[in-house]
Amino acid sequence: MLEKYADTAYRGMQDAKFRDEIATDERDSMYCRYQSKQAIYPRGKVFGHCFDSFQDSAYKYNLSGKAEYYRKVLGNDDFTLNLPTKGSKITDSLVFFWIIAHLGILFFLFTLPFFFTLFGRIELALESFLFVFIFWSGSKLFNLTIWKAIRIRVSSGVLFHRKDGSVTISNEQSSTQDKLLFEEFNAHYCVENNPGSGFPYRGITLLHYQRDFSYDRTGANLISSGFIHWELLQNFMDVTEPLADIPQFEYYREFDKTTAEFDKANGRPKYFWYRVDKHFKKRVNEEKLLLINEFNDEEQLNNLLTGKPIRKLTPPDIFKFPWKYADDIKAESEIKFGKTLWQKFTSFLMIDL
């Protein structure tokens, strides 16, 4: 299987047609038509690491078991990465408003009774609690029954398949879903502005070179976040290189032949990111910030938009061999997965998407 994939996997030399034969005005989607004219991120490494802002969450999700839970819910295999993208279905809007409504219900569930109790209105406090509790129960019941049965069908996530170099993705209207080669996608510069403050969020649109299929990711007002995420995708889809040593990829390492061989040859501790303490993660974050400062975001954004070469960085070895820099690595037998009592309580109050 891996040998067959190695013949077709992305090896850093994208076919020129996927860069040059880019559909523009003939696209059906106005959004894809606009994005196809935006600057294209270069292939290859710029930062040389993939430690993006999501690694903080990935570290917690690994330990709490949340990451494993969602992999089972979404039916992912051992070589598939599921990432959320900008929703375009009516159901995505409905889910968003449901989340906001549920949070509002939780807020009033505790604040209204407390407020009335302060003024000595005990009966009113109990009535308000019962009234809001009924709405919370209805939302939670829907979450545990109907939503559990339909959530996979309404998901707007994109599946990246490492073993065959393909992407399972919906078009902008979410009317069709297709499986396309990763190398047929270009990473275009993307910026979204907060409608209230006008604050820009920069990132990438992974857009098929000819069809209206796209994956969007925006983060902080830094073009560096777009480069790091683009490298993360390239790394996951390139089976000829070991996976980046980041919390998000810890689960996949033992199943991937190239990565497993690299880990064995270099004496990497198994399940490293399950066994290291959170203080080490902060240290890696600090090293990441140093590289971002060296990158000079404003200058490199101008280079991207004007077609000039992007500055390439040389990251320290802590990103390639992080276990060599960790002071405290627990024994494998001491790994404890699962939520704390407080996490279980708060998770029960919230809705599970």
PDB file of C-alpha atoms in Angstrom, residues 28 80 318:
ATOM      1  CA  ASP A  28     -19.323  29.042 -11.194  1.00  0.00           C
ATOM      2  CA  THR A  80      -6.765  10.466   7.634  1.00  0.00           C
ATOM      3  CA  ILE A 318      13.919  21.272  19.256  1.00  0.00           C
TER       4      ILE A 318
END
